[in-house]
Coordinates of N, CA, C and O in Angstrom, one line a residue:
M1 N 0.8 -1.2 0.0 CA 0.0 0.0 0.0 C 0.9 1.2 0.0 O 2.0 1.2 0.5
N2 N 0.4 2.3 -0.6 CA 1.1 3.5 -0.6 C 1.2 4.1 0.8 O 0.2 4.3 1.5
D3 N 2.4 4.6 1.1 CA 2.7 5.1 2.4 C 2.4 6.6 2.5 O 2.5 7.3 3.5
I4 N 2.0 7.2 1.4 CA 1.7 8.7 1.3 C 0.2 8.8 1.1 O -0.3 8.3 0.1
L5 N -0.4 9.5 2.0 CA -1.9 9.8 1.9 C -2.0 11.3 1.7 O -1.4 12.1 2.3
T6 N -2.9 11.7 0.8 CA -3.2 13.1 0.4 C -4.6 13.5 0.8 O -5.5 12.8 0.6
L7 N -4.6 14.7 1.4 CA -5.9 15.3 1.8 C -6.1 16.5 1.0 O -5.1 17.3 0.7
T8 N -7.3 16.8 0.6 CA -7.7 18.0 -0.2 C -9.0 18.6 0.4 O -9.9 17.8 0.7
W9 N -9.0 19.9 0.6 CA -10.2 20.5 1.1 C -10.4 21.9 0.4 O -9.6 22.3 -0.3
N10 N -11.5 22.5 0.7 CA -11.9 23.8 0.1 C -11.8 23.7 -1.4 O -11.2 24.5 -2.1
C11 N -12.5 22.7 -2.0 CA -12.5 22.6 -3.5 C -11.2 22.5 -4.1 O -10.9 23.1 -5.2
G12 N -10.2 21.9 -3.4 CA -8.9 21.8 -4.0 C -7.9 22.9 -3.6 O -6.7 22.8 -4.0
S13 N -8.3 23.9 -2.9 CA -7.4 25.0 -2.6 C -6.5 24.6 -1.4 O -5.4 25.2 -1.3
G14 N -6.9 23.7 -0.6 CA -6.0 23.2 0.5 C -5.6 21.8 0.2 O -6.4 20.9 -0.1
R15 N -4.3 21.5 0.3 CA -3.8 20.2 0.1 C -2.7 19.8 1.2 O -2.0 20.7 1.6
M16 N -2.7 18.5 1.5 CA -1.7 18.1 2.5 C -1.4 16.6 2.1 O -2.3 15.8 1.9
S17 N -0.1 16.3 2.1 CA 0.3 14.9 1.9 C 1.0 14.5 3.2 O 1.8 15.2 3.7
I18 N 0.7 13.3 3.6 CA 1.3 12.7 4.8 C 2.0 11.4 4.5 O 1.4 10.5 3.9
V19 N 3.3 11.4 4.8 CA 4.1 10.2 4.7 C 3.9 9.5 6.0 O 4.5 9.8 7.0
V20 N 3.0 8.5 6.0 CA 2.5 7.9 7.2 C 3.6 7.3 8.1 O 3.7 7.5 9.3
K21 N 4.6 6.6 7.5 CA 5.6 5.9 8.3 C 6.6 6.9 8.9 O 7.4 6.6 9.8
E22 N 6.6 8.2 8.4 CA 7.5 9.2 9.0 C 6.7 10.0 10.0 O 7.2 10.5 11.0
F23 N 5.4 10.2 9.8 CA 4.6 11.0 10.7 C 4.3 10.2 12.0 O 4.3 10.8 13.1
F24 N 4.1 8.9 11.9 CA 3.8 8.0 13.0 C 5.1 7.2 13.4 O 5.9 6.9 12.5
P25 N 5.2 6.8 14.6 CA 4.4 7.1 15.8 C 4.5 8.5 16.2 O 5.5 9.2 16.1
T26 N 3.4 9.0 16.8 CA 3.3 10.4 17.2 C 2.4 10.5 18.4 O 1.9 9.5 18.9
S27 N 2.2 11.7 18.9 CA 1.4 11.9 20.1 C -0.1 11.9 19.8 O -0.5 12.2 18.6
K28 N -0.9 11.7 20.8 CA -2.3 11.8 20.6 C -2.8 13.2 20.2 O -3.7 13.4 19.4
E29 N -2.1 14.2 20.7 CA -2.4 15.6 20.3 C -2.2 15.8 18.8 O -3.0 16.5 18.2
R30 N -1.1 15.3 18.3 CA -0.9 15.5 16.8 C -1.9 14.7 16.0 O -2.3 15.1 14.9
I31 N -2.3 13.5 16.5 CA -3.3 12.8 15.8 C -4.7 13.6 15.8 O -5.3 13.6 14.8
K32 N -5.0 14.2 16.9 CA -6.2 15.0 17.0 C -6.2 16.2 16.0 O -7.1 16.5 15.4
K33 N -5.0 16.8 15.9 CA -4.9 17.9 15.0 C -5.0 17.5 13.6 O -5.6 18.1 12.7
L34 N -4.4 16.3 13.3 CA -4.5 15.7 11.9 C -6.0 15.4 11.6 O -6.5 15.6 10.5
N35 N -6.7 14.9 12.6 CA -8.1 14.6 12.4 C -8.9 15.8 12.0 O -9.9 15.7 11.2
N36 N -8.6 16.9 12.6 CA -9.3 18.2 12.2 C -9.2 18.4 10.7 O -10.1 18.8 10.0
T37 N -8.0 18.2 10.2 CA -7.7 18.3 8.7 C -8.4 17.3 7.9 O -9.0 17.5 6.9
V38 N -8.4 16.0 8.4 CA -9.1 14.9 7.8 C -10.6 15.2 7.6 O -11.2 14.9 6.6
Q39 N -11.2 15.8 8.6 CA -12.6 16.0 8.6 C -13.0 17.1 7.5 O -14.1 17.1 7.1
M40 N -12.0 17.9 7.1 CA -12.3 18.9 6.1 C -12.4 18.2 4.7 O -12.9 18.8 3.7
D41 N -11.7 17.1 4.5 CA -11.7 16.4 3.2 C -12.8 15.3 3.2 O -12.7 14.2 3.8
Y42 N -13.9 15.6 2.6 CA -15.1 14.7 2.6 C -14.9 13.5 1.7 O -15.7 12.5 1.8
S43 N -13.8 13.4 0.9 CA -13.6 12.3 0.1 C -12.8 11.2 0.8 O -12.6 10.1 0.3
Q44 N -12.4 11.4 2.1 CA -11.6 10.5 2.8 C -12.3 9.8 3.9 O -12.0 9.8 5.1
D45 N -13.3 9.1 3.5 CA -14.1 8.3 4.5 C -13.3 7.2 5.2 O -13.5 6.9 6.3
D46 N -12.4 6.6 4.4 CA -11.6 5.5 4.9 C -10.1 5.9 5.3 O -9.3 5.0 5.4
F47 N -9.9 7.2 5.5 CA -8.5 7.6 5.8 C -7.9 6.9 7.0 O -6.8 6.4 6.9
W48 N -8.6 6.9 8.1 CA -8.0 6.3 9.3 C -7.8 4.8 9.1 O -6.9 4.2 9.7
E49 N -8.7 4.1 8.4 CA -8.5 2.7 8.1 C -7.2 2.4 7.3 O -6.5 1.5 7.6
K50 N -7.0 3.3 6.4 CA -5.7 3.2 5.6 C -4.5 3.5 6.5 O -3.5 2.7 6.4
V51 N -4.6 4.4 7.4 CA -3.5 4.7 8.3 C -3.3 3.5 9.2 O -2.1 3.1 9.4
V52 N -4.3 2.9 9.8 CA -4.2 1.8 10.7 C -3.5 0.6 9.9 O -2.6 0.0 10.4
Y53 N -3.9 0.4 8.7 CA -3.3 -0.7 7.9 C -1.8 -0.4 7.7 O -1.0 -1.3 7.9
I54 N -1.5 0.8 7.3 CA 0.0 1.1 7.1 C 0.7 1.0 8.4 O 1.8 0.5 8.5
L55 N 0.1 1.4 9.5 CA 0.8 1.3 10.8 C 1.0 -0.1 11.2 O 2.0 -0.5 11.9
Q56 N 0.0 -1.0 10.9 CA 0.1 -2.4 11.3 C 1.3 -3.0 10.4 O 2.0 -3.9 11.0
E57 N 1.4 -2.6 9.2 CA 2.6 -3.1 8.4 C 3.9 -2.6 9.0 O 4.8 -3.4 9.1
A58 N 3.9 -1.4 9.4 CA 5.1 -0.8 10.0 C 5.4 -1.5 11.3 O 6.6 -1.8 11.7
L59 N 4.4 -1.9 12.1 CA 4.6 -2.6 13.3 C 5.2 -4.0 13.1 O 6.2 -4.4 13.8
E60 N 4.8 -4.7 12.0 CA 5.3 -6.0 11.7 C 6.8 -5.8 11.3 O 7.6 -6.6 11.6
E61 N 7.1 -4.8 10.5 CA 8.4 -4.6 10.0 C 9.4 -4.3 11.2 O 10.5 -4.7 11.3
T62 N 8.9 -3.5 12.1 CA 9.7 -3.1 13.3 C 9.9 -4.3 14.2 O 11.0 -4.5 14.7
K63 N 8.9 -5.2 14.3 CA 9.1 -6.4 15.1 C 10.2 -7.3 14.4 O 11.0 -7.9 15.1
A64 N 10.2 -7.4 13.1 CA 11.2 -8.2 12.4 C 12.6 -7.6 12.6 O 13.5 -8.3 12.8
E65 N 12.7 -6.2 12.6 CA 13.9 -5.6 12.9 C 14.4 -5.9 14.3 O 15.6 -6.1 14.5
M66 N 13.5 -5.9 15.2 CA 13.8 -6.3 16.6 C 14.4 -7.7 16.7 O 15.4 -7.8 17.4
K67 N 13.9 -8.6 16.0 CA 14.4 -10.0 16.0 C 15.8 -10.0 15.5 O 16.7 -10.7 16.0
V68 N 16.1 -9.2 14.4 CA 17.4 -9.2 13.8 C 18.4 -8.6 14.9 O 19.5 -9.1 15.1
K69 N 18.0 -7.5 15.5 CA 18.9 -6.8 16.5 C 19.1 -7.7 17.7 O 20.2 -7.7 18.3
A70 N 18.1 -8.5 18.1 CA 18.3 -9.4 19.3 C 19.3 -10.5 18.9 O 20.1 -10.8 19.7
K71 N 19.2 -11.0 17.7 CA 20.1 -12.0 17.3 C 21.5 -11.5 17.2 O 22.5 -12.1 17.6
E72 N 21.6 -10.3 16.6 CA 22.9 -9.6 16.5 C 23.5 -9.4 17.9 O 24.7 -9.7 18.1
Y73 N 22.7 -8.9 18.8 CA 23.2 -8.7 20.2 C 23.7 -10.0 20.8 O 24.8 -10.1 21.4
D74 N 22.9 -11.0 20.6 CA 23.3 -12.3 21.2 C 24.6 -12.9 20.6 O 25.4 -13.3 21.4
T75 N 24.7 -12.8 19.3 CA 25.9 -13.3 18.6 C 27.2 -12.5 19.1 O 28.1 -13.2 19.5
Y76 N 27.1 -11.2 19.1 CA 28.3 -10.4 19.5 C 28.6 -10.5 21.0 O 29.7 -10.4 21.4
H77 N 27.5 -10.5 21.8 CA 27.7 -10.7 23.2 C 28.4 -12.0 23.6 O 29.3 -12.0 24.4
T78 N 28.0 -13.0 22.9 CA 28.6 -14.4 23.1 C 30.0 -14.3 22.7 O 30.9 -14.9 23.4
E79 N 30.3 -13.7 21.5 CA 31.7 -13.6 21.0 C 32.6 -12.8 22.0 O 33.7 -13.1 22.3
E80 N 32.0 -11.7 22.6 CA 32.7 -10.9 23.5 C 33.1 -11.7 24.8 O 34.2 -11.7 25.3
S81 N 32.1 -12.5 25.2 CA 32.3 -13.3 26.4 C 33.4 -14.4 26.2 O 34.2 -14.6 27.0
S82 N 33.3 -15.1 25.1 CA 34.2 -16.2 24.8 C 35.6 -15.6 24.6 O 36.6 -16.2 25.0
T83 N 35.7 -14.4 24.0 CA 37.0 -13.8 23.8 C 37.6 -13.4 25.1 O 38.8 -13.6 25.3
Q84 N 36.8 -12.8 26.0 CA 37.2 -12.5 27.3 C 37.7 -13.7 28.1 O 38.8 -13.6 28.8
N85 N 37.1 -14.8 28.0 CA 37.5 -16.0 28.6 C 38.9 -16.5 28.1 O 39.7 -16.9 28.9
M86 N 39.1 -16.3 26.8 CA 40.4 -16.7 26.2 C 41.5 -15.8 26.7 O 42.6 -16.2 27.0
I87 N 41.2 -14.5 26.8 CA 42.1 -13.5 27.3 C 42.5 -13.8 28.7 O 43.7 -13.8 29.1
Q88 N 41.5 -14.1 29.6 CA 41.8 -14.4 31.0 C 42.6 -15.7 31.2 O 43.5 -15.7 32.0
S89 N 42.2 -16.7 30.4 CA 42.9 -18.0 30.6 C 44.2 -18.1 29.8 O 45.0 -18.9 30.0
K90 N 44.4 -17.1 28.9 CA 45.5 -17.1 28.0 C 45.7 -18.4 27.2 O 46.8 -18.8 26.8
K91 N 44.5 -19.0 26.9 CA 44.5 -20.2 26.1 C 43.3 -20.2 25.1 O 42.3 -19.6 25.4
M92 N 43.5 -20.9 24.0 CA 42.4 -21.1 23.0 C 41.5 -22.1 23.7 O 41.8 -22.8 24.6
P93 N 40.2 -22.2 23.1 CA 39.3 -23.2 23.7 C 39.8 -24.6 23.6 O 39.5 -25.5 24.4
N94 N 40.7 -24.9 22.6 CA 41.3 -26.2 22.5 C 42.5 -26.5 23.4 O 43.1 -27.5 23.4
G95 N 42.9 -25.4 24.2 CA 43.9 -25.6 25.2 C 45.3 -25.1 24.8 O 46.2 -25.1 25.6
V96 N 45.4 -24.6 23.5 CA 46.7 -24.1 23.0 C 46.9 -22.7 23.6 O 46.0 -21.9 23.7
A97 N 48.1 -22.5 24.1 CA 48.5 -21.2 24.8 C 48.5 -20.1 23.7 O 48.9 -20.3 22.6
L98 N 48.1 -18.9 24.2 CA 48.1 -17.7 23.3 C 49.4 -17.0 23.4 O 50.0 -16.8 24.5
T99 N 49.9 -16.4 22.3 CA 51.1 -15.5 22.4 C 50.6 -14.1 22.8 O 49.4 -13.8 22.8
K100 N 51.6 -13.3 23.2 CA 51.3 -11.9 23.6 C 50.6 -11.2 22.4 O 49.6 -10.4 22.7
N101 N 51.0 -11.4 21.2 CA 50.4 -10.7 20.1 C 48.9 -11.2 19.9 O 48.0 -10.4 19.6
Q102 N 48.7 -12.5 20.1 CA 47.3 -13.0 19.9 C 46.4 -12.4 21.0 O 45.3 -12.1 20.8
I103 N 47.0 -12.3 22.3 CA 46.2 -11.8 23.4 C 45.8 -10.3 23.0 O 44.7 -9.9 23.2
K104 N 46.8 -9.6 22.5 CA 46.5 -8.2 22.1 C 45.4 -8.1 21.0 O 44.5 -7.3 21.1
E105 N 45.5 -9.0 20.0 CA 44.5 -9.0 19.0 C 43.1 -9.4 19.6 O 42.1 -8.8 19.2
F106 N 43.1 -10.3 20.5 CA 41.8 -10.7 21.1 C 41.2 -9.6 21.9 O 40.0 -9.5 22.0
R107 N 42.1 -8.8 22.6 CA 41.6 -7.7 23.4 C 40.9 -6.7 22.4 O 39.8 -6.1 22.8
Q108 N 41.5 -6.4 21.3 CA 40.9 -5.5 20.3 C 39.6 -6.1 19.8 O 38.6 -5.3 19.6
K109 N 39.6 -7.4 19.5 CA 38.4 -8.0 19.0 C 37.3 -7.9 20.1 O 36.1 -7.6 19.8
R110 N 37.6 -8.2 21.3 CA 36.6 -8.1 22.4 C 36.0 -6.7 22.5 O 34.8 -6.6 22.7
I111 N 36.9 -5.7 22.4 CA 36.4 -4.3 22.4 C 35.4 -4.1 21.3 O 34.3 -3.5 21.5
K112 N 35.8 -4.5 20.1 CA 34.9 -4.3 18.9 C 33.6 -5.1 19.1 O 32.5 -4.6 18.8
Y113 N 33.7 -6.4 19.6 CA 32.5 -7.1 19.8 C 31.5 -6.5 20.8 O 30.3 -6.4 20.6
G114 N 32.1 -5.9 21.9 CA 31.3 -5.2 22.9 C 30.6 -4.0 22.3 O 29.5 -3.8 22.6
E115 N 31.3 -3.2 21.5 CA 30.7 -2.0 20.9 C 29.6 -2.4 20.0 O 28.5 -1.8 20.1
I116 N 29.7 -3.5 19.2 CA 28.7 -3.9 18.3 C 27.5 -4.4 19.1 O 26.3 -4.1 18.8
A117 N 27.8 -5.2 20.2 CA 26.7 -5.7 21.0 C 25.9 -4.6 21.7 O 24.7 -4.6 21.7
R118 N 26.6 -3.6 22.2 CA 25.9 -2.5 22.9 C 25.1 -1.7 21.9 O 24.0 -1.3 22.2
A119 N 25.6 -1.5 20.7 CA 24.9 -0.8 19.6 C 23.6 -1.5 19.3 O 22.5 -1.0 19.1
A120 N 23.7 -2.9 19.1 CA 22.5 -3.7 18.8 C 21.5 -3.6 19.9 O 20.3 -3.5 19.7
K121 N 22.0 -3.6 21.2 CA 21.1 -3.5 22.3 C 20.4 -2.2 22.3 O 19.1 -2.1 22.6
R122 N 21.1 -1.1 22.1 CA 20.5 0.2 22.0 C 19.4 0.3 20.9 O 18.3 0.8 21.1
D123 N 19.8 -0.3 19.7 CA 18.8 -0.3 18.6 C 17.6 -1.1 19.0 O 16.5 -0.7 18.7
F124 N 17.8 -2.2 19.6 CA 16.7 -3.1 20.0 C 15.8 -2.3 21.0 O 14.5 -2.3 20.8
N125 N 16.3 -1.6 22.0 CA 15.5 -0.9 22.9 C 14.8 0.3 22.3 O 13.6 0.5 22.6
H126 N 15.4 0.9 21.3 CA 14.7 2.0 20.5 C 13.6 1.4 19.8 O 12.5 2.0 19.7
L127 N 13.8 0.3 19.1 CA 12.7 -0.4 18.3 C 11.6 -0.8 19.2 O 10.4 -0.8 18.9
K128 N 11.9 -1.3 20.4 CA 10.9 -1.8 21.4 C 10.0 -0.6 21.8 O 8.8 -0.7 21.8
K129 N 10.6 0.6 22.0 CA 9.8 1.8 22.3 C 8.9 2.2 21.1 O 7.7 2.5 21.3
K130 N 9.5 2.0 19.9 CA 8.7 2.4 18.7 C 7.5 1.4 18.6 O 6.4 1.9 18.2
V131 N 7.7 0.1 18.9 CA 6.6 -0.8 18.8 C 5.5 -0.4 19.7 O 4.3 -0.4 19.4
E132 N 5.8 -0.1 21.0 CA 4.8 0.3 21.9 C 4.1 1.6 21.5 O 2.9 1.7 21.6
K133 N 4.8 2.6 20.9 CA 4.2 3.8 20.4 C 3.2 3.5 19.3 O 2.1 4.0 19.2
L134 N 3.7 2.6 18.4 CA 2.8 2.2 17.2 C 1.6 1.6 17.7 O 0.5 1.8 17.2
K135 N 1.7 0.6 18.7 CA 0.5 0.0 19.2 C -0.4 1.0 19.9 O -1.6 0.9 19.7
D136 N 0.1 1.9 20.6 CA -0.7 2.9 21.2 C -1.4 3.8 20.2 O -2.6 4.1 20.3
N137 N -0.7 4.2 19.1 CA -1.3 4.9 18.1 C -2.5 4.2 17.4 O -3.5 4.7 17.1
I138 N -2.2 2.9 17.1 CA -3.2 2.0 16.5 C -4.5 1.9 17.4 O -5.6 2.1 16.9
R139 N -4.3 1.6 18.6 CA -5.4 1.5 19.6 C -6.2 2.8 19.7 O -7.4 2.8 19.6
F140 N -5.5 4.0 19.8 CA -6.1 5.3 19.9 C -6.9 5.6 18.6 O -8.1 6.0 18.7
I141 N -6.3 5.4 17.4 CA -7.0 5.7 16.2 C -8.2 4.8 16.0 O -9.3 5.3 15.6
K142 N -8.1 3.5 16.3 CA -9.2 2.6 16.2 C -10.3 3.0 17.1 O -11.5 2.9 16.8
G143 N -10.0 3.4 18.3 CA -11.0 3.7 19.3 C -11.7 5.0 19.1 O -12.8 5.2 19.4
E144 N -11.0 6.0 18.5 CA -11.5 7.3 18.2 C -12.1 7.5 16.9 O -13.1 8.2 16.7
Y145 N -11.5 7.0 15.8 CA -11.8 7.5 14.5 C -12.3 6.4 13.5 O -12.8 6.7 12.5
C146 N -12.0 5.2 13.8 CA -12.4 4.1 12.8 C -13.9 3.7 13.0 O -14.4 3.6 14.1
N147 N -14.6 3.5 11.9 CA -15.9 3.0 12.0 C -16.0 1.6 12.5 O -16.9 1.3 13.3
D148 N -15.1 0.8 12.1 CA -15.0 -0.6 12.6 C -14.1 -0.6 13.8 O -12.9 -0.5 13.7
K149 N -14.6 -0.7 15.0 CA -13.8 -0.6 16.2 C -13.0 -1.8 16.6 O -12.6 -1.9 17.7
N150 N -12.9 -2.8 15.7 CA -12.2 -4.0 16.0 C -10.7 -3.8 16.2 O -9.9 -3.3 15.6

């Protein structure tokens, strides 16, 4: 579905295009202000149903992104932990001793793995908040503006 919805009022003298996935998630106050504009366009009986549909698609996309970030965090956090264990024991998992250069390399890798893991966790938490905001927006719009309150 098209992510851009257009509103027209006053016989075409007023126009507004909304990029739904950029406008949402948003506050209830902004939704109410948008509804005032939507009410001026009599050709948009199903505007809010379209918005809900697009938001539900965005919600699913965001949940999929969350799964990717969770897996990324898990992978790099595990790598960081196993690298730290090798540095502390000064041995490879198979028992072979590490040289000073190898220990230095593993320290650098551990730092890199930690940075990537923390970035993935930050992204995951940001996406988690976005999911909650999208859910709130969908519930609010369905409760206030949709004819079908399901």
